[in-house]
Coordinates of C-alpha atoms in Angstrom, one line a residue:
Chain A
M236 CA 171.0 235.3 -139.2
L237 CA 174.4 237.1 -139.5
E238 CA 175.4 235.9 -143.1
A239 CA 175.0 239.8 -144.5
Y240 CA 178.1 240.0 -142.3
P241 CA 180.6 237.5 -143.8
H242 CA 183.6 239.7 -143.9
N243 CA 183.5 240.2 -139.8
R244 CA 185.2 237.0 -139.0
L245 CA 186.8 238.4 -135.9
A246 CA 183.1 239.2 -134.6
R247 CA 182.2 235.9 -135.2
I248 CA 184.9 234.2 -133.8
V249 CA 184.5 236.0 -130.6
L250 CA 180.9 235.0 -130.3
W251 CA 181.4 231.4 -131.0
G252 CA 184.3 231.1 -128.7
F253 CA 182.2 232.7 -125.8
A254 CA 179.3 230.6 -126.8
A255 CA 181.2 227.3 -126.6
L256 CA 182.7 228.4 -123.1
V257 CA 179.2 229.0 -121.7
M258 CA 178.2 225.7 -123.2
A259 CA 181.2 224.2 -121.4
F260 CA 179.9 225.7 -118.4
L261 CA 176.5 224.3 -118.9
M262 CA 177.4 221.1 -119.3
L263 CA 180.4 220.6 -116.9
P264 CA 178.9 219.9 -113.7
T265 CA 176.8 217.0 -115.1
L266 CA 180.1 215.3 -116.9
V267 CA 182.8 215.8 -114.1
V268 CA 180.8 213.1 -111.9
V269 CA 180.9 210.2 -114.5
P270 CA 184.9 209.4 -114.5
L271 CA 184.5 209.9 -110.6
S272 CA 181.7 207.6 -110.3
F273 CA 184.3 204.8 -111.7
S274 CA 187.0 205.8 -109.5
A275 CA 188.7 203.2 -106.9
S276 CA 189.8 205.8 -104.3
N277 CA 187.2 207.3 -101.9
L278 CA 189.0 210.6 -102.3
L279 CA 187.8 213.1 -105.1
E280 CA 191.0 212.6 -107.4
F281 CA 190.9 213.5 -110.5
P282 CA 191.5 211.9 -112.9
P283 CA 191.2 208.9 -110.9
H284 CA 194.2 206.9 -110.8
A285 CA 192.7 203.3 -110.5
Y286 CA 189.1 202.4 -111.7
S287 CA 186.4 200.1 -110.1
L288 CA 182.3 199.8 -109.6
R289 CA 182.9 200.0 -106.0
W290 CA 180.6 203.0 -105.4
Y291 CA 177.9 201.3 -107.6
E292 CA 178.3 198.7 -105.6
N293 CA 177.7 200.7 -102.6
F294 CA 174.7 202.2 -103.8
F295 CA 172.9 198.8 -105.0
G296 CA 174.4 197.3 -101.7
S297 CA 173.1 199.8 -99.3
A298 CA 169.3 199.3 -97.7
T299 CA 168.9 203.2 -97.2
W300 CA 170.0 203.8 -100.7
M301 CA 167.4 201.0 -102.1
A302 CA 164.5 201.9 -99.7
A303 CA 165.0 205.8 -101.3
L304 CA 164.9 204.7 -105.2
R305 CA 162.0 202.5 -104.0
T306 CA 159.9 204.9 -102.5
S307 CA 161.1 207.5 -105.5
L308 CA 160.1 205.1 -108.2
I309 CA 156.6 204.4 -106.6
L310 CA 156.2 208.0 -106.3
G311 CA 157.2 209.0 -109.6
T312 CA 154.8 206.2 -111.2
L313 CA 151.7 207.4 -109.0
T314 CA 152.6 211.1 -109.4
A315 CA 152.3 210.3 -113.6
L316 CA 149.2 208.1 -113.3
I317 CA 147.3 210.6 -111.1
A318 CA 148.2 213.9 -112.8
V319 CA 148.3 212.9 -116.3
P320 CA 144.8 212.2 -116.3
F321 CA 143.8 215.1 -114.4
A322 CA 145.6 217.4 -116.5
L323 CA 144.0 215.4 -119.9
L324 CA 140.6 216.5 -118.3
A325 CA 141.0 220.0 -117.3
C326 CA 143.1 220.6 -121.0
I327 CA 139.8 219.2 -122.4
S328 CA 137.5 221.5 -120.0
M329 CA 139.9 224.7 -121.1
N330 CA 139.9 224.0 -124.7
R331 CA 136.4 223.5 -125.0
L332 CA 135.0 226.6 -122.6
G333 CA 137.8 228.6 -124.1
G334 CA 137.9 232.7 -123.3
K335 CA 138.2 234.2 -120.0
T336 CA 136.7 231.0 -118.1
A337 CA 139.6 228.8 -119.3
A338 CA 142.3 231.5 -118.7
A339 CA 140.9 231.7 -115.0
I340 CA 141.4 228.0 -114.8
Q341 CA 145.0 227.8 -116.7
S342 CA 145.9 230.7 -114.1
V343 CA 145.3 228.6 -111.0
L344 CA 146.4 225.4 -112.6
L345 CA 149.9 227.3 -113.0
T346 CA 150.0 228.7 -109.5
P347 CA 152.2 226.1 -108.2
S348 CA 154.9 226.0 -110.7
I349 CA 155.8 229.8 -110.0
T350 CA 155.5 229.5 -106.5
P351 CA 158.7 229.4 -104.6
G352 CA 159.2 225.5 -103.5
I353 CA 160.1 226.4 -100.1
L354 CA 156.6 228.0 -99.5
L355 CA 154.6 225.1 -101.0
A356 CA 157.0 222.6 -98.6
I357 CA 156.3 224.4 -95.6
G358 CA 152.7 225.0 -96.1
L359 CA 152.2 221.6 -97.0
F360 CA 154.1 220.5 -93.7
F361 CA 151.8 222.8 -91.7
V362 CA 148.5 221.2 -93.4
L363 CA 149.9 217.7 -92.8
A364 CA 150.7 218.3 -89.3
A365 CA 147.7 219.4 -88.6
Q366 CA 146.2 216.1 -89.9
R367 CA 149.2 213.9 -88.5
L368 CA 150.4 212.9 -91.9
V369 CA 153.9 214.2 -92.0
G370 CA 156.1 211.6 -93.2
T371 CA 153.6 209.7 -94.9
L372 CA 153.6 208.5 -98.8
F373 CA 150.5 210.5 -99.5
G374 CA 152.0 213.6 -97.9
V375 CA 154.7 214.0 -100.6
L376 CA 152.3 212.4 -103.3
V377 CA 150.0 215.2 -102.9
G378 CA 152.8 217.9 -103.3
H379 CA 154.1 215.9 -106.3
V380 CA 150.8 216.0 -108.1
V381 CA 150.3 219.3 -107.9
L382 CA 153.8 220.3 -109.2
A383 CA 153.3 217.6 -112.1
V384 CA 149.6 218.8 -113.1
P385 CA 151.1 222.3 -114.7
V386 CA 153.9 220.4 -116.5
A387 CA 151.6 218.0 -118.1
C388 CA 149.0 220.7 -118.8
I389 CA 151.9 222.6 -121.0
V390 CA 152.7 219.6 -123.1
L391 CA 148.8 218.3 -123.2
L392 CA 146.9 221.9 -124.0
P393 CA 149.1 222.4 -127.5
A394 CA 148.5 218.7 -128.4
L395 CA 144.5 219.4 -127.8
A396 CA 144.2 222.7 -130.1
R397 CA 145.5 220.8 -133.0
F398 CA 143.1 217.9 -132.6
D399 CA 140.3 217.8 -134.8
W400 CA 137.0 218.0 -132.6
N401 CA 134.7 216.9 -135.6
Q402 CA 135.9 213.2 -134.6
V403 CA 134.2 213.5 -131.1
Q404 CA 131.2 215.6 -132.7
A405 CA 130.8 212.4 -134.8
A406 CA 130.8 210.0 -131.9
R407 CA 128.7 211.9 -129.8
S408 CA 126.2 212.2 -132.6
L409 CA 126.4 208.7 -133.2
G410 CA 125.6 208.0 -129.5
A411 CA 129.1 207.5 -128.0
N412 CA 128.6 209.1 -124.2
W413 CA 131.9 211.4 -123.3
A414 CA 133.6 208.9 -121.4
R415 CA 133.6 206.7 -124.6
A416 CA 134.5 209.7 -126.4
I417 CA 137.8 210.2 -124.7
G418 CA 139.1 206.8 -124.2
G419 CA 137.9 206.1 -127.6
I420 CA 139.1 208.9 -129.5
I421 CA 140.8 211.5 -127.9
V422 CA 143.3 209.3 -126.0
P423 CA 144.6 207.1 -128.7
Q424 CA 145.1 210.0 -131.0
L425 CA 147.2 212.2 -128.3
R426 CA 149.0 209.1 -127.4
I427 CA 152.5 210.4 -128.0
S428 CA 152.1 213.5 -126.5
L429 CA 150.4 211.9 -123.5
L430 CA 153.4 209.6 -123.3
S431 CA 155.7 212.6 -123.1
A432 CA 153.2 213.9 -120.2
T433 CA 153.7 211.1 -118.5
L434 CA 157.1 210.8 -118.7
M435 CA 157.5 214.6 -117.9
A436 CA 155.3 214.2 -114.9
F437 CA 157.6 211.0 -113.9
L438 CA 160.5 212.9 -114.1
T439 CA 159.3 216.2 -112.1
S440 CA 158.3 214.0 -109.2
L441 CA 161.9 212.1 -109.3
D442 CA 163.7 215.6 -109.2
E443 CA 161.5 217.3 -106.9
S444 CA 163.5 217.7 -103.5
V445 CA 162.3 220.8 -101.8
I446 CA 158.9 219.0 -100.5
S447 CA 160.7 215.8 -100.1
I448 CA 163.1 217.2 -97.4
F449 CA 160.4 218.9 -95.5
V450 CA 157.7 216.1 -95.4
A451 CA 159.3 212.9 -96.4
S452 CA 160.9 211.0 -93.3
G453 CA 162.5 207.7 -92.7
R454 CA 161.3 204.8 -94.6
N455 CA 159.2 207.7 -97.1
S456 CA 162.8 209.6 -98.0
T457 CA 163.1 210.2 -101.7
M458 CA 166.3 209.8 -103.4
P459 CA 166.6 213.5 -103.9
K460 CA 166.5 213.8 -99.8
L461 CA 168.7 211.4 -98.9
M462 CA 171.0 212.9 -101.5
F463 CA 170.4 216.4 -100.1
V464 CA 171.2 215.1 -96.3
S465 CA 174.3 213.2 -97.4
L466 CA 175.9 216.2 -99.3
R467 CA 175.5 218.5 -96.2
D468 CA 177.2 216.1 -94.1
Q469 CA 180.0 214.5 -96.7
I470 CA 181.2 214.4 -100.3
D471 CA 180.7 210.6 -100.4
P472 CA 181.4 209.2 -104.4
T473 CA 178.5 206.9 -103.9
I474 CA 176.8 210.2 -105.2
A475 CA 178.7 210.3 -108.1
A476 CA 177.6 207.0 -108.9
I477 CA 173.9 207.7 -108.4
S478 CA 174.3 210.7 -110.4
T479 CA 175.5 209.0 -113.4
L480 CA 173.1 206.5 -113.5
W481 CA 170.3 209.2 -113.0
T482 CA 171.9 211.4 -115.6
A483 CA 171.9 208.2 -117.9
I484 CA 168.2 207.4 -117.4
V485 CA 167.1 210.8 -117.6
V486 CA 168.9 211.1 -121.0
V487 CA 167.5 208.1 -122.2
V488 CA 164.0 208.8 -121.6
V489 CA 164.4 212.3 -123.0
L490 CA 165.8 211.1 -126.4
M491 CA 162.8 208.5 -126.4
V492 CA 160.4 211.3 -125.9
A493 CA 162.5 213.5 -128.6
L494 CA 162.3 210.4 -131.3
R495 CA 158.9 209.6 -131.0
Q496 CA 157.7 213.1 -131.4
K497 CA 159.7 213.4 -134.3
S498 CA 158.6 210.3 -136.5
Chain B
M111 CA 117.4 238.6 -139.4
T112 CA 117.1 237.3 -136.0
V113 CA 117.0 234.2 -134.8
T114 CA 115.1 233.2 -131.6
P115 CA 117.1 230.7 -129.6
D116 CA 115.3 227.3 -129.0
P117 CA 115.1 227.0 -125.2
A118 CA 115.9 223.4 -125.3
L119 CA 119.2 224.4 -127.2
A120 CA 119.9 226.5 -124.8
A121 CA 119.7 224.4 -122.0
D122 CA 121.7 221.9 -123.7
A123 CA 124.7 224.4 -124.3
R124 CA 124.5 225.4 -120.6
R125 CA 124.4 221.6 -119.4
E126 CA 127.5 221.0 -121.8
R127 CA 129.3 224.0 -120.2
R128 CA 128.5 222.8 -116.8
F129 CA 130.0 219.5 -117.6
F130 CA 133.1 220.7 -119.3
L131 CA 133.9 223.0 -116.0
S132 CA 133.2 219.9 -113.9
L133 CA 136.1 218.1 -115.8
S134 CA 138.3 220.7 -114.6
L135 CA 137.5 220.0 -110.9
P136 CA 139.8 217.1 -109.9
A137 CA 142.6 219.2 -110.9
L138 CA 141.8 222.2 -109.5
F139 CA 140.9 220.4 -106.5
I140 CA 144.5 219.3 -105.8
V141 CA 146.1 222.6 -106.5
G142 CA 143.4 223.4 -103.9
L143 CA 144.5 221.2 -101.2
A144 CA 147.9 220.8 -102.0
A145 CA 148.9 224.7 -103.2
I146 CA 146.6 227.4 -102.0
L147 CA 145.3 225.6 -99.0
P148 CA 148.8 225.7 -97.6
I149 CA 149.7 229.2 -98.5
L150 CA 146.7 230.1 -96.4
W151 CA 147.9 227.9 -93.7
I152 CA 151.1 229.7 -93.6
I153 CA 149.2 232.9 -93.3
R154 CA 147.1 231.7 -90.7
Q155 CA 150.5 230.4 -89.0
S156 CA 152.0 233.5 -89.2
F157 CA 149.4 234.9 -86.4
L158 CA 149.6 232.1 -84.0
T159 CA 151.5 231.4 -81.2
T160 CA 153.5 228.0 -80.1
G161 CA 150.4 227.5 -77.7
G162 CA 147.9 228.1 -81.0
E163 CA 146.4 231.8 -79.8
Y164 CA 146.5 234.9 -81.6
T165 CA 149.2 237.3 -81.8
V166 CA 151.1 239.9 -83.8
G167 CA 154.3 239.1 -81.7
N168 CA 155.7 236.7 -84.7
Y169 CA 155.9 239.6 -87.1
A170 CA 157.4 242.0 -84.2
K171 CA 159.9 239.6 -83.6
V172 CA 160.8 238.7 -87.2
L173 CA 160.8 242.2 -88.7
S174 CA 163.0 243.6 -85.4
S175 CA 165.7 241.0 -86.2
G176 CA 168.8 241.7 -88.1
L177 CA 169.0 238.1 -89.4
T178 CA 165.8 239.0 -91.5
W179 CA 167.0 242.0 -93.2
S180 CA 170.4 240.4 -93.8
A181 CA 168.7 237.6 -95.3
L182 CA 166.2 239.9 -97.6
V183 CA 169.6 241.4 -98.7
T184 CA 171.1 238.2 -99.6
T185 CA 168.0 237.3 -101.3
L186 CA 168.0 240.6 -103.6
E187 CA 172.1 240.2 -103.9
L188 CA 171.8 236.4 -105.4
S189 CA 168.4 237.0 -107.4
L190 CA 169.6 240.2 -109.0
G191 CA 173.4 238.4 -109.5
T192 CA 172.0 235.6 -111.2
L193 CA 170.0 237.6 -113.7
A194 CA 172.7 240.0 -114.4
I195 CA 175.2 237.4 -115.5
C196 CA 172.2 235.1 -116.9
I197 CA 172.0 238.2 -119.3
L198 CA 175.7 238.5 -120.0
L199 CA 176.2 235.0 -120.7
G200 CA 172.9 233.8 -122.4
T201 CA 172.1 236.9 -124.7
P202 CA 175.4 236.1 -126.7
L203 CA 174.9 232.3 -126.8
A204 CA 171.1 232.9 -128.3
L205 CA 172.5 235.0 -130.7
A206 CA 175.1 232.4 -131.6
L207 CA 172.7 229.3 -131.6
A208 CA 170.1 231.7 -133.5
S209 CA 172.8 232.4 -136.1
V210 CA 173.2 229.0 -137.5
R211 CA 170.8 226.5 -139.6
P212 CA 168.1 225.5 -137.6
R213 CA 169.2 221.6 -137.8
V214 CA 172.7 222.7 -136.4
A215 CA 170.9 224.7 -133.7
N216 CA 168.5 222.0 -132.6
V217 CA 171.9 219.9 -131.9
L218 CA 173.5 222.4 -129.8
M219 CA 170.2 223.4 -128.0
A220 CA 170.1 219.4 -126.8
F221 CA 173.7 220.2 -125.6
V222 CA 172.2 223.6 -123.6
M223 CA 169.0 221.6 -122.2
L224 CA 171.0 218.5 -121.0
P225 CA 171.5 220.7 -117.4
L226 CA 167.8 221.0 -117.6
W227 CA 167.0 217.5 -117.5
T228 CA 169.8 216.5 -114.9
A229 CA 168.4 216.4 -111.2
I230 CA 169.2 219.6 -109.5
L231 CA 171.1 217.6 -106.5
V232 CA 173.3 215.8 -109.1
R233 CA 174.2 219.5 -110.8
T234 CA 174.7 220.6 -106.9
Y235 CA 177.3 217.5 -106.5
G236 CA 178.9 218.1 -109.9
W237 CA 179.6 221.8 -108.5
L238 CA 180.6 220.5 -104.9
V239 CA 183.4 218.8 -106.8
L240 CA 184.4 221.4 -109.4
L241 CA 184.8 224.1 -106.9
R242 CA 186.0 222.2 -103.9
R243 CA 189.5 223.4 -102.6
D244 CA 191.2 220.3 -103.8
G245 CA 188.7 220.5 -106.6
L246 CA 189.0 220.2 -110.4
I247 CA 189.1 223.9 -111.1
N248 CA 191.4 224.8 -108.1
A249 CA 193.9 222.1 -109.5
A250 CA 193.8 223.7 -113.0
L251 CA 194.2 227.0 -111.6
T252 CA 197.1 226.2 -109.4
G253 CA 198.6 223.9 -111.5
S254 CA 198.6 226.4 -114.3
G255 CA 200.3 228.8 -112.2
L256 CA 197.6 231.4 -112.4
T257 CA 197.1 231.3 -108.8
A258 CA 199.7 230.3 -106.0
E259 CA 196.6 229.7 -103.4
P260 CA 193.4 227.4 -103.8
L261 CA 190.4 230.4 -104.1
P262 CA 187.5 229.8 -102.0
L263 CA 185.0 228.9 -104.8
V264 CA 182.4 227.3 -102.7
Y265 CA 180.8 227.2 -99.4
N266 CA 180.1 230.9 -100.0
F267 CA 178.2 233.6 -102.3
T268 CA 180.8 232.7 -105.2
G269 CA 180.0 229.1 -105.3
T270 CA 175.9 229.6 -104.5
L271 CA 175.7 232.4 -107.4
I272 CA 177.7 229.6 -109.6
G273 CA 175.0 227.0 -108.7
M274 CA 171.9 229.4 -109.5
V275 CA 173.0 230.9 -112.6
H276 CA 173.9 227.5 -113.7
Y277 CA 170.3 226.3 -112.8
M278 CA 168.6 230.0 -114.3
L279 CA 170.7 229.8 -117.6
P280 CA 168.9 227.5 -119.8
L281 CA 165.5 229.0 -118.3
F282 CA 166.6 232.3 -119.7
L283 CA 168.1 231.1 -122.9
L284 CA 164.6 229.3 -124.1
P285 CA 162.9 232.9 -124.5
V286 CA 165.4 234.8 -126.0
Y287 CA 166.6 232.0 -128.6
A288 CA 163.0 231.7 -129.7
A289 CA 162.7 235.5 -130.0
M290 CA 165.9 235.8 -132.0
R291 CA 165.2 232.8 -134.0
D292 CA 161.4 234.7 -135.0
I293 CA 163.8 237.7 -136.3
D294 CA 162.8 238.4 -139.9
Q295 CA 165.9 238.0 -141.8
N296 CA 164.8 240.3 -144.5
L297 CA 165.4 243.2 -141.8
I298 CA 169.0 242.2 -141.1
R299 CA 169.4 241.8 -145.1
A300 CA 167.9 245.1 -145.6
A301 CA 170.1 247.1 -143.1
A302 CA 173.2 245.4 -144.4
S303 CA 172.3 246.5 -147.8
M304 CA 172.0 250.0 -146.8
G305 CA 175.3 249.9 -145.0
A306 CA 174.5 249.6 -141.5
T307 CA 177.5 248.1 -139.7
F308 CA 177.6 244.9 -137.7
E309 CA 177.2 246.9 -134.1
Q310 CA 174.2 249.2 -136.1
V311 CA 172.3 245.9 -136.7
M312 CA 172.8 244.7 -133.3
R313 CA 171.8 247.9 -131.6
T314 CA 168.9 249.0 -134.0
V315 CA 167.3 245.6 -135.2
I316 CA 167.9 242.7 -133.1
M317 CA 168.5 244.1 -129.8
P318 CA 165.1 245.6 -130.3
L319 CA 163.5 243.0 -131.1
S320 CA 164.9 240.3 -128.9
A321 CA 163.8 242.7 -126.3
G322 CA 160.5 240.7 -125.2
G323 CA 162.4 237.4 -125.1
I324 CA 165.0 239.0 -122.8
F325 CA 162.2 240.4 -120.8
S326 CA 160.2 237.2 -120.5
G327 CA 163.5 235.2 -119.7
S328 CA 164.5 237.9 -116.8
I329 CA 160.9 237.4 -115.7
I330 CA 161.6 233.5 -115.1
V331 CA 165.0 234.1 -113.7
L332 CA 163.8 236.6 -111.0
I333 CA 160.6 234.2 -110.3
Y334 CA 162.7 231.2 -109.6
S335 CA 165.8 233.0 -107.8
I336 CA 163.7 234.5 -105.5
G337 CA 162.8 231.3 -103.7
F338 CA 165.6 229.1 -104.7
F339 CA 166.4 226.7 -101.8
I340 CA 168.7 223.5 -102.7
T341 CA 171.5 225.7 -104.1
P342 CA 172.1 228.3 -101.4
A343 CA 171.8 225.3 -98.6
V344 CA 174.3 223.1 -100.3
L345 CA 176.5 225.6 -101.9
G346 CA 176.4 228.3 -99.6
G347 CA 177.6 225.7 -96.5
G348 CA 175.5 227.6 -94.0
K349 CA 177.3 230.8 -94.9
V350 CA 174.9 232.4 -97.3
N351 CA 171.4 232.4 -95.9
P352 CA 168.4 234.2 -98.1
L353 CA 165.1 234.1 -97.2
S354 CA 164.4 230.3 -98.2
T355 CA 167.4 229.1 -96.1
R356 CA 166.5 231.1 -92.9
I357 CA 162.9 229.7 -93.3
E358 CA 164.2 226.2 -93.1
R359 CA 166.6 226.8 -90.3
T360 CA 163.6 228.5 -88.4
L361 CA 161.7 225.8 -89.1
S362 CA 164.0 222.6 -88.6
T363 CA 166.2 223.9 -85.9
F364 CA 164.1 226.3 -83.7
Q365 CA 160.9 224.8 -84.1
D366 CA 159.4 228.2 -84.7
W367 CA 156.7 227.9 -86.6
G368 CA 155.2 231.5 -86.5
S369 CA 158.4 232.9 -87.3
A370 CA 159.0 230.6 -90.3
S371 CA 155.7 231.5 -91.3
V372 CA 156.0 235.1 -91.2
L373 CA 159.3 234.9 -93.3
G374 CA 157.2 233.0 -95.8
I375 CA 155.2 235.6 -96.0
L376 CA 158.2 238.3 -96.6
L377 CA 158.8 236.0 -99.4
L378 CA 155.4 236.2 -100.8
V379 CA 155.4 240.1 -100.5
L380 CA 158.8 240.2 -102.6
M381 CA 157.2 237.9 -105.1
A382 CA 154.0 240.3 -105.5
L383 CA 156.2 243.6 -105.8
I384 CA 158.3 241.8 -108.2
G385 CA 155.4 241.0 -110.2
V386 CA 154.1 244.2 -109.9
M387 CA 157.4 246.2 -111.0
L388 CA 157.4 243.5 -114.2
L389 CA 153.8 244.5 -115.1
A390 CA 154.6 248.2 -114.9
A391 CA 157.9 247.5 -116.6
R392 CA 156.3 245.8 -119.5
R393 CA 153.5 248.6 -120.1
L394 CA 156.2 250.7 -120.5
L395 CA 158.1 248.5 -123.0
A396 CA 154.6 248.5 -125.2
Q397 CA 154.5 252.1 -125.0
N398 CA 157.9 252.4 -126.5
T399 CA 157.7 249.7 -129.0
V400 CA 154.3 251.8 -130.1
D401 CA 156.3 255.2 -129.8
A402 CA 159.2 253.9 -132.2
S403 CA 156.8 252.5 -134.5
H404 CA 155.3 255.9 -135.0
A405 CA 158.6 257.7 -135.4

């Protein structure tokens, strides 16, 4: 973009120096927890004087953390399994209807993603309290699904816009019903986008914290809720171990999606 | 020539439309159940006493409390502060990324997006470790002799602001970077060949053409900052209380559902006000662009 100004070296050096600092700022907190998680000390010393796996052992040996991990994985899976089909159907509907109707549906579906999490959380808490459902897996699940639907829609809408609908027309004219057309033609052709949407929905649920903090409790506490509670009380290096594992998993998942989309 | 629509075909088309509409129902139902109903419930709850009778007492109580107004001020300070720093840090970074080859930029973008993919509590923990009294940053500051005493960087406004900027910056960067990538390179070459200096190109070509991206990025930052909860709750250490943490405390500690709901409604009103201002600003921006093209 700035190749027309090759002689302006000073401006370029200043710009890149600044950019490098901002990028370091962005990556620093994610990277700093990795060496800490392998520290042998229970002080947060940096760099650690001795290394060990004790904080990982602490995590995997703790019944509370393991229960939270289990809850989070179950919730993430259920969220993806519910949100992605709902989003796919809604995207087909928006794509085929077009115009104002589609725009109206889209703006309703995107509402949860622009509503402050704290409002969704306390509102959901009131609704669930009235039904005596606070602390149940169901309560957190509906909260996560409603956040994952817009995320999945953002992935699936452009994919459907590129889709060649003549194939469905052909199948329909040969006697396939809609269920068959969706299951036999749309789903297989969109499989990469559907996989991305599934992973994104899963990550959305895994990372969601505000609704969990208000609505989940006891055995149904999620990982973020437990991390939030322990961050408020003390800074235990066990959280460094969890953070490192978590980031590693997310990086692997994101790389998988990125590489798949490229191929 | 006019074609008389076949009534059977028209009925078919209507039926198909109904069918496509029905495909949206599951998603719309869940949004209604888990997002719209809860918001309506907050409105209802704001008019209820603990006993379940109708009252406007919650409003009187919350609006006459000094804590509410200081929470409102903190909310605005945090949001606008975050936005200002995002613009200052994000715009040059976007410019740098947009000025290299796409292949290189994509790799660098992956690093920029790493925090976006890192769980919010992981990042908050990272900042806690970095900013504590005996944390890495204070160790570096005192070790290098820049400061004699460790600086209070966390459990206060500074720490909250740092955490919030860190969360919002990638969200701000994406639309700005996209807008700068879309600038026609020939415009810059033309300006350069006509003798425009680097500063003139920045001011008259690059900045006006990225204004749309900066505007979208600012909307995203404001919308997310206004109700942000986790960062103030952890990095603020109880001393920084925007509306979001005030809501949580009113609900969890004081069990005052009515007042918590009124605070929630205040947050909704703030969102609506910002939405209206942004729409007006966008209209003004569009008008200016039209004027510029006529000039």
